[in-house]
Amino acid sequence: MDFEPTIVAFLCNWCSYAGADLAGTSRFQYPANIRVIRVMCSSRINPLFILNALLEGADGVLVSG
Amino acid sequence: MAAKKIGVYICHCGVNIAATVDIEELKRFAATLPRVKSVQNYMYVCSDPGQELIRKDIKEKGLNRIVVAACSPRMHEPTFRNVLKSAGLNPYCLEITNIREQCSWVHHDRHTATEKAKGLLAASVAKAALLEPLEEHEVGVTPTAMVIGGGIAGIQAALDIADTGFKVYLVEKEASIGGHMMQLDKTFPTLDCSACILTPKMADVKNHPNIELLAYSEVIEVKGFVGNFKVTVKKKPRYVIESICNACGQCSPYCPIEIDDAFNERLAKTKALYIPFPQAIPATYVIDPQSCRYLRDKSCRQCEQVCKELQAINLDQKEELVELDIGTIIVATGFDIFDPRQKPELGYGKYENVITGLEFERLVSASGPNQGDIKINGKKPKDVVFVQCVGSRDQTVGNEYCSRVCCMYTAKHAHLVREKLPDAHITIFYIDIRAFGKGFEQFYDRVRGERVYYRRGNVSEIYKKGDKLMVRAEDTLMGKAVEVAADLVVLAVGMEPSKSAKELGKILKLSNSPDKFFLEAHPKLRPVDTGSDGVFLAGCCQGPKDIPDTVAQASAAAAKAVIPLAHGTVKTEAMVSVVQAEACRGCGFCVEACPYAAITLEEKKVRGKKKIVATVNEVLCKSCGACAASCLSGAIQQKSFTDEQILSMIAVIGKKY
């Protein structure tokens, strides 16, 4: 029951990252488990990044763009 | 390479960050991170004293990489890059940690928010240590602007740009410029005649040496980038030669086909060979291709016979594509009115005495089909009912927003009815009255004093009873259902984004806000910019507006659009991709991955040997990094987003601290 996952998110600067900013401006509350890495486009995401995130201990990876 | 010395600056943002993130704890943590030589916190790091902290540290402590933990990089990255630059450091030696929008504003719990801030900050510091200085390049700018849409917003923007001395193309999809404002009778709250204030500006457009008007034309393709757009405009055939037609009008009466008069909101008829209205600019007739007999079945050429001398009519005219070099673009595509058929309970389209506000404008206008007489079927109405918020503030039709003009135009309509029909009973059903602009409240007060009965309530149904319409509503102040008889019902229809602008939005890669209007770059600080550099917004395409706000925004967009033109150069993206030729195997995967055709395979000499390598055109590169993800040998990297830099963030961002 105490499990708190760590989720590494790769977000596109122009859409999802901007959306996450908008969630902030709108003061929407969500759990703090997510750690965002900004990229300029989701096409930048190399499968290697996802595997590395999991290897470094992330419990989940979110790619959004 | 000099050793990396990192400075970390933590912003309180007043209490925006400090109330949720434990600044002292974050500061203590930052000092433990590798290569961090200085940690400071300040109430507002973006302010001048805050910036000075960074500048002073760079100079005195010899810092060469800076991390600012504050608001989103989408907010103040340019600000802090300039700080680095002014302290003599390369502006790309900066990393921003977003602890406001993506931390303090979205989490209540101080402990978890602080823990998250630590992870984010650790990732920024790790990346900062690997950042390399980048070079910005400059390219020239085509000193020409384009304004798309010829309503009052486009007209004002085009005139302002033209007055600064730059050339501007004004593209209008209809046969004449003027837009919706041309259809209005009087304008609130001053009751200026709309045509009297607009037509001189239209004439100015025609006569201005720096404006080239492309009417009856549409933008179909935009390539390139700020300063160097290539815009393809389709000039639709008018079948009347603009340079020859003198608008004498002799041809039109001979045209055998009658069509609905769009300018008069279909309350009157015009010919298939027509001029939208007498003051049209360009003053040229046009043939409606859907209804012209010749263009349908080649059975009639009467107009050609009438115009024998001038020979201005060319029924075989073809559409023409024009490619233009453009520096900056202003989008001013305006609005469509809400179609009240979406609310069948109001009876629009069923009863001819239920009309829209825009139809009322034509009805009451001296240049309209009735020469300004308010008559329905030849009779003057005795009971007039206005219904507010039709298609605005209405979730059932998907429009949650207020259209900002209907309260005041309805007050104006009521005033005009009172002026022309002194004995009429006038009732206005409203939800709330929004009289927010300069002079609005005073005008609303004046109209209330003119025997206009304001009733608070939503209209639920309009139906026919005898020769009257019955308007059924709940009067929410009285707390009871009421029915009001009417001879004329005017629906205060709201605004929706222009349907034809949807395609243009895709062409220019513009975003839309939830209300479907075009989205500005920042609602407060960049209200006329868009996410596409060099593309600006003016008027109702960005959201409902009245005329004063539209004109003000158009002038603002013009000023913004002129900046790159006046500057003469624009900076190209610095975070472009770069190829390490030795590692490149010339497979071309990156060429396929690049959505901007910025990469080509070229033969180059690498260490004395000829080989095929990928080559990046830095002007075309938009720094998406798709190429870097596609490269199997890691030979192509996006600057400031290299594999190494991103992996360094991944290694620390999720750790528990």
XYZ file of C-alpha atoms in Angstrom, chain B residues 9 18 154 156 179 254 345 361 372 397 404 427 445 479 488 600 626:
17
model
C 19.622 30.434 -8.341
C 8.212 29.394 -1.509
C -6.570 43.326 -41.388
C -5.785 48.509 -39.714
C -15.535 42.272 -43.453
C -28.597 42.235 -67.980
C -36.429 25.944 -29.938
C -28.095 45.421 -38.828
C -33.415 51.454 -42.952
C -23.733 24.159 -28.165
C -18.283 40.256 -25.597
C -38.165 43.609 -24.244
C -28.063 53.198 -18.648
C -39.083 33.613 -10.150
C -40.080 40.614 -34.330
C 20.925 15.897 -47.225
C 14.101 13.460 -34.775
